[in-house]
Amino acid sequence: MYDLIVRNGKLVTPDRIYEADIAIKNGVYAAFLEKRTPAEAKEEIDAGGNYVFPGIIDCHAHLNEPGFEYREDFETGSRAAAAAGCTCLIDMPLNNNPSLMNKEIFDLKMGKISKHSAVDFALWGGIVGDYDDKPDSVKNNMNDLVDLHKCGVAAFKGFTCPNGDLFPTVNMGNVRKALEILKPYNALCGFHCEEYGQVLEREKEAKAKEGLSREEKIRAFLDAHDVWTEYVATKNIIDMARATGGRVHICHVSHPMVAQVVKDAIHEGLPVTAETCPHYLGFTEDFVFEKGAPAKCTPPMRKKEDMEKLWDYVLDGTLSCVGSDHSPAADEEKDNETKDIWQAWGGLNSIQFFLPMMFDMVVHKKRLSPSLIAKVMDYNPAKVFGLYGQKGAFELGFDGDIVIVDPEKAWKCRQEELLTKGHVSCFDGLEGKGAPIYTIIRGKVVAKDGMYKEDAVGYGKYVTPTEK
Ligand SMILES: [Zn+2]
């Protein structure tokens, strides 16, 4: 007797789509059965001929607990993720207070978050640096990295650009040291790539200009964060991978010039992986001019031709993962009335439309196979972040995660209906087709028809890498 059978679905994998019924027992896939094979289960779900994915992993989500729960906590963020078809998210070490930079903070964080996640979760640990302009109290955490690794963090994150005192920027000395320390553990180090000096200098110059119109300010912001900042930082990080042999991951690649640098590095045989986000694949600078503060993020959205070209690097496997980079804010931090582009919070409220947006772009707009979704939003993230073996594929004994997507289901983002704590989203009003109708984690339904289940809160468990 199985616990759950999902019948009548089209199973989507990176290489093929096929019909089968899925049986789950004790939280894992127990059998893949030919359609309508007689079998007994406590519960049966009819997938209605829709697409069935072996889970969706959001490899880049900022849920802000502990420290900034007024923007988002694990409960609100993970409920929105569940409703959006996410089965596992990998939470960033910032913005937190304290940021996740040592074992003591890991214990504190787990004490808070482990009780109320609606989806399975892994964690990014932090790599923090000690740039000269920081106060003496701000120290790097090189001596804590191995301990953090032993806590089971799936990867480490560092910032190459100015980033405040709670999560200090890394310089290349810090990066090199961290890679040397973590290489024996084959641990992955991801970086926000925008080069410190250029961002500092160009922001200072742009902010000093007086009397600029709204449009001129947005232009100045986009120019201060132009592709050269991202390009130089990415090259530096890749050079550190070349110098040390440590594994690096380039976060949220926004521009084809940067993707090409990654592609060359992979071709050279360096241990480099990279991700992009839906907003770089479907939105441009024009969107930032249109929406203002709610659309502020760094790196910023790029020109239309750059956006189009970025797809080539998703298709050829250079940008092997797509993450949401959900980075929530309180509504007043994204308010166009009171905040100009400089004052507004940098980060998008995106987790609840992560899968629907990607599905609509991939399947309906680009006319590509949903297999691409299975690849860049499940299989590859599971491989890159070491979760394969538990997550990422329809394999016997893997976690019984299932996301059923109705490819024709129409959706519209209405910010007042968002399940996240903040309600301002630049995607307000966006419409598309293709939405999750069931989110199932280890055999349990955690969300249905765009709404999380109350009893899912606290069900999500901490997952740690198994594949070394
Ligand atoms: Zn981020």
Short mmCIF file of C-alpha atoms and ligand atoms in Angstrom, two decimals:
data_model
loop_
_atom_site.label_atom_id
_atom_site.label_comp_id
_atom_site.label_asym_id
_atom_site.label_seq_id
_atom_site.Cartn_x
_atom_site.Cartn_y
_atom_site.Cartn_z
CA MET A 1 0.00 0.00 0.00
CA TYR A 2 1.46 3.31 -1.11
CA ASP A 3 0.83 6.60 0.68
CA LEU A 4 0.09 8.57 -2.48
CA ILE A 5 -0.31 7.91 -6.17
CA VAL A 6 -0.29 10.72 -8.71
CA ARG A 7 -1.93 9.44 -11.88
CA ASN A 8 -2.42 10.67 -15.39
CA GLY A 9 0.44 13.13 -15.58
CA LYS A 10 3.12 13.92 -18.13
CA LEU A 11 6.41 13.59 -16.33
CA VAL A 12 8.90 16.28 -17.31
CA THR A 13 12.63 15.64 -17.15
CA PRO A 14 15.57 17.54 -18.72
CA ASP A 15 15.60 15.17 -21.71
CA ARG A 16 12.10 13.87 -22.19
CA ILE A 17 8.43 14.00 -21.31
CA TYR A 18 6.60 10.73 -20.74
CA GLU A 19 3.42 9.41 -19.22
CA ALA A 20 3.59 7.48 -15.96
CA ASP A 21 1.92 7.23 -12.59
CA ILE A 22 4.05 8.04 -9.55
CA ALA A 23 3.77 6.16 -6.26
CA ILE A 24 5.16 7.62 -3.05
CA LYS A 25 5.71 5.80 0.22
CA ASN A 26 7.40 7.06 3.39
CA GLY A 27 8.11 10.38 1.71
CA VAL A 28 10.08 9.05 -1.25
CA TYR A 29 9.37 7.87 -4.78
CA ALA A 30 8.52 4.18 -4.37
CA ALA A 31 7.51 3.28 -7.94
CA PHE A 32 6.98 4.72 -11.40
CA LEU A 33 4.12 2.78 -12.89
CA GLU A 34 2.79 2.44 -16.36
CA LYS A 35 -0.36 4.52 -16.69
CA ARG A 36 -3.36 3.06 -14.88
CA THR A 37 -1.43 0.13 -13.39
CA PRO A 38 -3.65 -1.12 -10.56
CA ALA A 39 -2.11 -0.20 -7.21
CA GLU A 40 -3.45 0.72 -3.82
CA ALA A 41 -2.69 3.96 -2.06
CA LYS A 42 -4.13 5.91 0.84
CA GLU A 43 -4.54 8.93 -1.41
CA GLU A 44 -4.81 9.36 -5.14
CA ILE A 45 -4.41 12.57 -7.14
CA ASP A 46 -5.41 12.90 -10.79
CA ALA A 47 -2.91 15.14 -12.55
CA GLY A 48 -5.44 15.62 -15.34
CA GLY A 49 -2.96 15.13 -18.17
CA ASN A 50 -0.93 18.13 -16.97
CA TYR A 51 2.84 18.43 -16.64
CA VAL A 52 4.44 16.89 -13.57
CA PHE A 53 7.86 18.10 -12.40
CA PRO A 54 10.06 16.32 -9.83
CA GLY A 55 10.11 19.51 -7.74
CA ILE A 56 11.21 23.08 -8.30
CA ILE A 57 14.28 24.39 -6.48
CA ASP A 58 14.74 28.13 -5.98
CA CYS A 59 18.49 28.32 -5.50
CA HIS A 60 18.53 32.03 -4.63
CA ALA A 61 15.99 33.40 -2.14
CA HIS A 62 16.41 35.98 0.63
CA LEU A 63 13.90 35.30 3.41
CA ASN A 64 15.43 37.81 5.86
CA GLU A 65 15.07 35.87 9.12
CA PRO A 66 16.57 36.60 11.58
CA GLY A 67 16.78 40.35 11.70
CA PHE A 68 14.50 41.81 9.07
CA GLU A 69 11.25 39.96 9.65
CA TYR A 70 9.36 43.16 8.92
CA ARG A 71 10.32 42.55 5.29
CA GLU A 72 9.87 38.78 5.21
CA ASP A 73 10.19 35.82 7.52
CA PHE A 74 10.54 32.15 6.75
CA GLU A 75 6.85 31.50 7.20
CA THR A 76 5.55 34.15 4.81
CA GLY A 77 8.31 33.63 2.25
CA SER A 78 8.03 29.85 2.22
CA ARG A 79 4.24 29.90 2.03
CA ALA A 80 4.45 32.11 -1.03
CA ALA A 81 7.10 29.76 -2.45
CA ALA A 82 4.86 26.71 -1.86
CA ALA A 83 1.91 28.41 -3.53
CA ALA A 84 4.17 29.17 -6.49
CA GLY A 85 5.23 25.57 -6.99
CA CYS A 86 8.57 25.67 -5.20
CA THR A 87 9.43 22.51 -3.26
CA CYS A 88 12.85 23.54 -1.96
CA LEU A 89 14.51 26.92 -1.60
CA ILE A 90 18.06 27.86 -0.76
CA ASP A 91 18.04 30.83 1.56
CA MET A 92 20.67 33.55 1.41
CA PRO A 93 22.72 34.59 4.48
CA LEU A 94 21.53 38.18 4.05
CA ASN A 95 19.75 40.44 4.63
CA ASN A 96 19.89 39.18 8.12
CA ASN A 97 20.94 40.57 11.47
CA PRO A 98 23.09 38.78 12.28
CA SER A 99 24.05 37.51 8.84
CA LEU A 100 24.85 33.81 8.69
CA MET A 101 28.63 33.91 9.13
CA ASN A 102 29.44 31.39 11.86
CA LYS A 103 28.14 28.31 13.68
CA GLU A 104 26.72 30.26 16.59
CA ILE A 105 24.57 32.30 14.20
CA PHE A 106 23.63 29.10 12.35
CA ASP A 107 22.24 27.67 15.60
CA LEU A 108 20.38 30.90 16.33
CA LYS A 109 18.95 31.01 12.81
CA MET A 110 17.88 27.36 12.78
CA GLY A 111 16.18 27.85 16.15
CA LYS A 112 13.99 30.47 14.53
CA ILE A 113 13.37 29.22 11.02
CA SER A 114 13.20 25.44 11.35
CA LYS A 115 9.78 25.50 12.99
CA HIS A 116 7.85 27.33 10.32
CA SER A 117 8.99 26.64 6.78
CA ALA A 118 6.32 25.38 4.41
CA VAL A 119 8.89 24.06 1.93
CA ASP A 120 12.15 22.18 2.28
CA PHE A 121 15.10 24.50 2.58
CA ALA A 122 18.87 24.59 2.36
CA LEU A 123 21.07 27.49 3.39
CA TRP A 124 23.76 29.62 1.88
CA GLY A 125 26.42 30.54 4.45
CA GLY A 126 28.16 33.90 4.25
CA ILE A 127 31.68 34.87 3.30
CA VAL A 128 32.28 38.30 4.72
CA GLY A 129 35.32 40.45 4.22
CA ASP A 130 37.21 43.32 5.72
CA TYR A 131 37.59 46.15 3.23
CA ASP A 132 39.65 49.08 4.45
CA ASP A 133 36.70 51.43 4.78
CA LYS A 134 34.95 49.23 7.35
CA PRO A 135 35.13 49.86 11.09
CA ASP A 136 37.55 47.68 13.08
CA SER A 137 34.62 45.76 14.53
CA VAL A 138 33.92 44.32 11.09
CA LYS A 139 36.11 41.28 10.63
CA ASN A 140 36.26 38.62 8.00
CA ASN A 141 34.94 35.16 8.89
CA MET A 142 37.66 33.01 7.30
CA ASN A 143 38.11 31.06 10.54
CA ASP A 144 34.42 30.13 10.62
CA LEU A 145 34.01 28.75 7.11
CA VAL A 146 34.85 25.12 7.84
CA ASP A 147 32.52 25.06 10.85
CA LEU A 148 29.75 26.53 8.70
CA HIS A 149 30.43 23.92 6.05
CA LYS A 150 30.03 21.24 8.70
CA CYS A 151 26.64 22.75 9.58
CA GLY A 152 25.58 21.57 6.13
CA VAL A 153 25.27 24.83 4.26
CA ALA A 154 24.82 24.12 0.56
CA ALA A 155 27.06 26.98 -0.60
CA PHE A 156 28.73 30.19 0.52
CA LYS A 157 27.90 33.69 -0.68
CA GLY A 158 30.07 36.76 -0.87
CA PHE A 159 29.52 40.31 -2.17
CA THR A 160 32.11 42.02 -4.35
CA CYS A 161 30.45 45.46 -4.21
CA PRO A 162 29.72 47.91 -1.37
CA ASN A 163 27.15 46.20 0.82
CA GLY A 164 26.92 47.73 4.30
CA ASP A 165 28.33 46.61 7.65
CA LEU A 166 26.00 43.66 8.30
CA PHE A 167 27.42 41.69 5.38
CA PRO A 168 30.75 43.28 4.51
CA THR A 169 32.16 43.12 1.00
CA VAL A 170 34.87 40.62 0.18
CA ASN A 171 38.08 41.77 -1.49
CA MET A 172 39.99 39.39 -3.74
CA GLY A 173 42.26 38.49 -0.81
CA ASN A 174 39.22 37.28 1.11
CA VAL A 175 37.90 35.42 -1.93
CA ARG A 176 41.20 33.69 -2.56
CA LYS A 177 41.55 32.74 1.10
CA ALA A 178 37.98 31.41 1.30
CA LEU A 179 38.47 29.30 -1.82
CA GLU A 180 41.72 27.90 -0.46
CA ILE A 181 40.06 27.02 2.85
CA LEU A 182 36.99 25.43 1.28
CA LYS A 183 38.57 23.65 -1.68
CA PRO A 184 39.43 20.49 0.30
CA TYR A 185 35.72 20.21 1.11
CA ASN A 186 34.69 20.80 -2.51
CA ALA A 187 32.37 23.49 -1.17
CA LEU A 188 30.75 25.95 -3.58
CA CYS A 189 31.32 29.71 -3.25
CA GLY A 190 28.86 32.01 -5.01
CA PHE A 191 29.38 35.71 -5.57
CA HIS A 192 27.35 38.79 -6.30
CA CYS A 193 29.60 40.18 -9.01
CA GLU A 194 29.80 43.95 -9.30
CA GLU A 195 33.26 45.40 -8.89
CA TYR A 196 33.70 47.43 -5.72
CA GLY A 197 35.76 50.34 -7.01
CA GLN A 198 33.62 51.09 -10.04
CA VAL A 199 30.34 50.91 -8.15
CA LEU A 200 31.67 53.10 -5.34
CA GLU A 201 33.12 55.71 -7.69
CA ARG A 202 30.25 55.78 -10.17
CA GLU A 203 27.51 55.86 -7.53
CA LYS A 204 29.25 58.69 -5.71
CA GLU A 205 29.51 60.72 -8.89
CA ALA A 206 25.94 60.02 -9.98
CA LYS A 207 24.42 60.81 -6.57
CA ALA A 208 26.30 64.12 -6.42
CA LYS A 209 24.54 65.45 -9.51
CA GLU A 210 21.81 67.85 -8.55
CA GLY A 211 18.51 68.74 -10.12
CA LEU A 212 18.05 65.50 -12.07
CA SER A 213 14.61 64.45 -13.25
CA ARG A 214 13.15 61.06 -12.31
CA GLU A 215 14.23 59.64 -15.68
CA GLU A 216 17.72 61.12 -15.41
CA LYS A 217 18.18 59.61 -11.97
CA ILE A 218 17.13 56.18 -13.23
CA ARG A 219 19.53 56.54 -16.17
CA ALA A 220 22.31 57.48 -13.73
CA PHE A 221 21.53 54.45 -11.54
CA LEU A 222 21.58 52.09 -14.52
CA ASP A 223 24.86 53.59 -15.75
CA ALA A 224 26.50 53.36 -12.32
CA HIS A 225 25.74 49.63 -12.39
CA ASP A 226 26.57 49.08 -16.05
CA VAL A 227 27.93 45.83 -17.43
CA TRP A 228 31.59 46.73 -16.83
CA THR A 229 31.15 46.47 -13.07
CA GLU A 230 29.65 42.99 -13.43
CA TYR A 231 32.13 41.93 -16.09
CA VAL A 232 35.26 42.91 -14.15
CA ALA A 233 34.06 41.33 -10.90
CA THR A 234 33.15 38.11 -12.71
CA LYS A 235 36.57 37.97 -14.36
CA ASN A 236 38.25 38.54 -10.98
CA ILE A 237 36.24 35.78 -9.31
CA ILE A 238 36.97 33.38 -12.15
CA ASP A 239 40.66 34.22 -11.86
CA MET A 240 40.50 33.26 -8.20
CA ALA A 241 38.96 29.92 -9.22
CA ARG A 242 41.82 29.55 -11.67
CA ALA A 243 44.36 30.43 -8.97
CA THR A 244 42.99 28.10 -6.31
CA GLY A 245 40.98 25.39 -8.03
CA GLY A 246 38.06 26.25 -5.71
CA ARG A 247 34.50 25.95 -7.00
CA VAL A 248 32.82 29.27 -7.79
CA HIS A 249 29.27 30.14 -8.78
CA ILE A 250 28.42 33.45 -10.46
CA CYS A 251 25.10 34.65 -9.07
CA HIS A 252 22.39 36.36 -11.12
CA VAL A 253 24.20 36.91 -14.41
CA SER A 254 22.37 39.76 -16.16
CA HIS A 255 24.30 40.31 -19.39
CA PRO A 256 25.57 38.18 -22.30
CA MET A 257 29.07 39.69 -22.02
CA VAL A 258 29.29 38.27 -18.51
CA ALA A 259 27.78 34.96 -19.58
CA GLN A 260 30.45 34.68 -22.29
CA VAL A 261 33.19 35.04 -19.65
CA VAL A 262 31.55 32.18 -17.74
CA LYS A 263 31.27 30.12 -20.91
CA ASP A 264 34.97 30.58 -21.67
CA ALA A 265 35.86 29.56 -18.12
CA ILE A 266 33.75 26.41 -18.33
CA HIS A 267 35.34 25.64 -21.70
CA GLU A 268 38.75 26.02 -20.09
CA GLY A 269 37.73 23.38 -17.56
CA LEU A 270 37.53 25.69 -14.54
CA PRO A 271 35.13 24.74 -11.71
CA VAL A 272 32.66 27.53 -12.53
CA THR A 273 28.85 27.48 -12.58
CA ALA A 274 26.38 30.33 -12.97
CA GLU A 275 22.75 31.28 -12.68
CA THR A 276 20.42 33.93 -14.00
CA CYS A 277 16.94 35.10 -12.96
CA PRO A 278 13.56 35.52 -14.67
CA HIS A 279 13.81 39.31 -14.55
CA TYR A 280 16.94 39.31 -16.72
CA LEU A 281 15.25 37.01 -19.23
CA GLY A 282 11.97 38.84 -19.59
CA PHE A 283 12.48 42.48 -18.64
CA THR A 284 14.65 45.40 -19.71
CA GLU A 285 15.78 48.89 -18.70
CA ASP A 286 12.46 50.15 -20.08
CA PHE A 287 10.73 48.26 -17.29
CA VAL A 288 12.86 50.09 -14.70
CA PHE A 289 11.90 53.45 -16.24
CA GLU A 290 8.24 52.39 -16.24
CA LYS A 291 8.05 50.95 -12.72
CA GLY A 292 10.72 52.93 -10.86
CA ALA A 293 11.50 51.92 -7.28
CA PRO A 294 9.70 48.52 -7.32
CA ALA A 295 11.93 47.40 -10.24
CA LYS A 296 15.23 48.41 -8.63
CA CYS A 297 17.68 45.54 -8.31
CA THR A 298 21.40 45.03 -8.86
CA PRO A 299 22.71 44.12 -11.30
CA PRO A 300 19.91 46.01 -13.02
CA MET A 301 17.87 44.81 -15.97
CA ARG A 302 19.67 45.41 -19.27
CA LYS A 303 18.84 46.45 -22.83
CA LYS A 304 16.46 44.42 -25.00
CA GLU A 305 19.17 43.00 -27.27
CA ASP A 306 21.17 41.91 -24.21
CA MET A 307 18.11 40.24 -22.70
CA GLU A 308 17.45 38.34 -25.92
CA LYS A 309 21.06 37.21 -26.21
CA LEU A 310 21.10 36.01 -22.58
CA TRP A 311 18.70 33.23 -23.58
CA ASP A 312 21.42 31.70 -25.78
CA TYR A 313 23.47 31.06 -22.66
CA VAL A 314 20.56 29.46 -20.84
CA LEU A 315 19.96 27.20 -23.83
CA ASP A 316 23.62 26.19 -24.22
CA GLY A 317 23.90 25.35 -20.51
CA THR A 318 26.31 28.15 -19.51
CA LEU A 319 23.71 29.63 -17.15
CA SER A 320 22.73 26.25 -15.76
CA CYS A 321 20.44 27.47 -12.98
CA VAL A 322 17.65 30.02 -12.72
CA GLY A 323 16.87 31.42 -9.26
CA SER A 324 14.31 34.02 -8.22
CA ASP A 325 16.64 36.32 -6.23
CA HIS A 326 13.53 37.16 -4.23
CA SER A 327 14.72 40.03 -2.06
CA PRO A 328 11.72 41.42 -0.22
CA ALA A 329 11.15 44.86 1.21
CA ALA A 330 8.59 46.66 3.30
CA ASP A 331 6.11 48.52 1.11
CA GLU A 332 7.42 51.96 2.09
CA GLU A 333 10.94 50.94 0.99
CA LYS A 334 9.65 50.48 -2.56
CA ASP A 335 7.34 53.49 -2.68
CA ASN A 336 7.71 55.69 -5.76
CA GLU A 337 6.03 58.61 -3.97
CA THR A 338 8.60 58.88 -1.23
CA LYS A 339 11.68 57.12 -2.63
CA ASP A 340 13.75 57.92 -5.67
CA ILE A 341 15.76 55.20 -7.36
CA TRP A 342 18.73 55.78 -5.03
CA GLN A 343 16.70 55.69 -1.84
CA ALA A 344 14.55 52.69 -2.79
CA TRP A 345 15.35 49.18 -1.60
CA GLY A 346 17.34 47.19 -4.16
CA GLY A 347 15.69 43.83 -4.66
CA LEU A 348 12.52 42.37 -6.16
CA ASN A 349 9.49 40.71 -4.66
CA SER A 350 9.37 37.77 -7.07
CA ILE A 351 9.10 34.40 -5.31
CA GLN A 352 5.38 33.91 -5.85
CA PHE A 353 5.63 34.23 -9.62
CA PHE A 354 8.99 32.55 -10.06
CA LEU A 355 7.68 29.37 -11.71
CA PRO A 356 4.63 30.87 -13.48
CA MET A 357 6.78 33.62 -15.04
CA MET A 358 9.43 31.16 -16.22
CA PHE A 359 6.82 28.72 -17.52
CA ASP A 360 5.06 31.43 -19.49
CA MET A 361 8.33 32.70 -20.97
CA VAL A 362 9.78 29.29 -21.79
CA VAL A 363 6.71 27.42 -23.01
CA HIS A 364 4.38 30.09 -24.36
CA LYS A 365 6.58 33.02 -25.41
CA LYS A 366 9.70 31.15 -26.53
CA ARG A 367 7.86 27.98 -27.61
CA LEU A 368 10.47 25.83 -25.88
CA SER A 369 9.95 22.52 -24.14
CA PRO A 370 9.04 22.48 -20.45
CA SER A 371 12.06 20.18 -20.15
CA LEU A 372 14.11 23.39 -19.94
CA ILE A 373 12.29 24.22 -16.70
CA ALA A 374 13.05 20.78 -15.26
CA LYS A 375 16.68 21.34 -16.18
CA VAL A 376 17.40 24.87 -14.94
CA MET A 377 14.96 25.00 -12.02
CA ASP A 378 15.38 21.51 -10.60
CA TYR A 379 17.95 19.06 -12.01
CA ASN A 380 20.85 21.50 -12.40
CA PRO A 381 20.34 23.33 -9.08
CA ALA A 382 20.17 19.93 -7.34
CA LYS A 383 23.46 18.96 -8.98
CA VAL A 384 25.23 22.29 -8.43
CA PHE A 385 24.19 22.62 -4.78
CA GLY A 386 24.77 18.97 -3.89
CA LEU A 387 21.13 18.08 -3.27
CA TYR A 388 21.01 15.46 -6.02
CA GLY A 389 20.32 12.12 -4.42
CA GLN A 390 17.42 13.70 -2.53
CA LYS A 391 16.10 16.24 -5.01
CA GLY A 392 16.23 16.98 -8.72
CA ALA A 393 14.97 13.88 -10.57
CA PHE A 394 12.39 11.14 -10.77
CA GLU A 395 14.58 8.44 -9.23
CA LEU A 396 13.49 5.74 -6.81
CA GLY A 397 14.33 6.72 -3.24
CA PHE A 398 14.57 10.47 -3.97
CA ASP A 399 12.23 12.77 -2.04
CA GLY A 400 8.66 12.37 -3.26
CA ASP A 401 8.37 15.96 -4.52
CA ILE A 402 5.89 16.74 -7.26
CA VAL A 403 4.76 19.94 -8.90
CA ILE A 404 1.77 19.64 -11.22
CA VAL A 405 1.54 22.50 -13.69
CA ASP A 406 -1.49 23.25 -15.82
CA PRO A 407 0.10 24.76 -18.93
CA GLU A 408 -3.02 26.70 -19.91
CA LYS A 409 -4.02 28.05 -16.52
CA ALA A 410 -4.13 31.84 -16.77
CA TRP A 411 -2.58 33.88 -13.98
CA LYS A 412 -2.25 37.53 -13.10
CA CYS A 413 0.03 39.03 -10.48
CA ARG A 414 -2.02 41.28 -8.22
CA GLN A 415 0.22 42.74 -5.58
CA GLU A 416 -2.55 43.11 -2.99
CA GLU A 417 -3.01 39.32 -3.14
CA LEU A 418 0.64 38.41 -2.64
CA LEU A 419 1.32 36.00 0.20
CA THR A 420 4.64 37.66 0.98
CA LYS A 421 4.85 40.20 3.78
CA GLY A 422 5.50 43.10 1.45
CA HIS A 423 2.95 43.79 -1.25
CA VAL A 424 4.78 46.06 -3.63
CA SER A 425 6.00 44.13 -6.65
CA CYS A 426 7.14 45.40 -10.01
CA PHE A 427 5.31 42.42 -11.49
CA ASP A 428 1.93 43.77 -10.41
CA GLY A 429 -0.45 43.45 -13.34
CA LEU A 430 1.70 40.94 -15.19
CA GLU A 431 -0.27 38.15 -16.82
CA GLY A 432 0.62 34.80 -18.30
CA LYS A 433 -0.30 31.17 -18.70
CA GLY A 434 0.89 28.07 -16.88
CA ALA A 435 0.61 27.76 -13.13
CA PRO A 436 1.06 25.10 -10.46
CA ILE A 437 -2.10 23.35 -9.32
CA TYR A 438 -0.40 21.08 -6.79
CA THR A 439 2.83 21.43 -4.84
CA ILE A 440 3.73 18.18 -3.10
CA ILE A 441 6.75 17.73 -0.84
CA ARG A 442 7.81 14.24 0.28
CA GLY A 443 4.33 12.96 -0.45
CA LYS A 444 2.42 15.75 1.28
CA VAL A 445 0.35 18.39 -0.49
CA VAL A 446 1.67 21.75 0.73
CA ALA A 447 -0.21 23.94 -1.73
CA LYS A 448 -3.10 23.62 -4.15
CA ASP A 449 -4.40 26.01 -6.81
CA GLY A 450 -2.12 28.84 -5.78
CA MET A 451 -2.79 28.66 -2.04
CA TYR A 452 -0.61 27.04 0.63
CA LYS A 453 -2.07 24.57 3.11
CA GLU A 454 -2.18 25.75 6.72
CA ASP A 455 -0.71 22.48 7.96
CA ALA A 456 2.29 22.85 5.65
CA VAL A 457 3.77 25.53 7.91
CA GLY A 458 6.55 23.80 9.83
CA TYR A 459 6.58 20.77 7.54
CA GLY A 460 9.55 21.95 5.47
CA LYS A 461 12.82 20.39 6.58
CA TYR A 462 16.45 21.41 6.41
CA VAL A 463 18.25 19.65 3.59
CA THR A 464 22.00 19.40 3.31
CA PRO A 465 24.25 18.36 0.44
CA THR A 466 24.87 14.67 0.00
CA GLU A 467 26.89 14.64 -3.18
CA LYS A 468 30.51 15.64 -2.77
ZN ZN B 1 20.39 37.92 -4.11
#
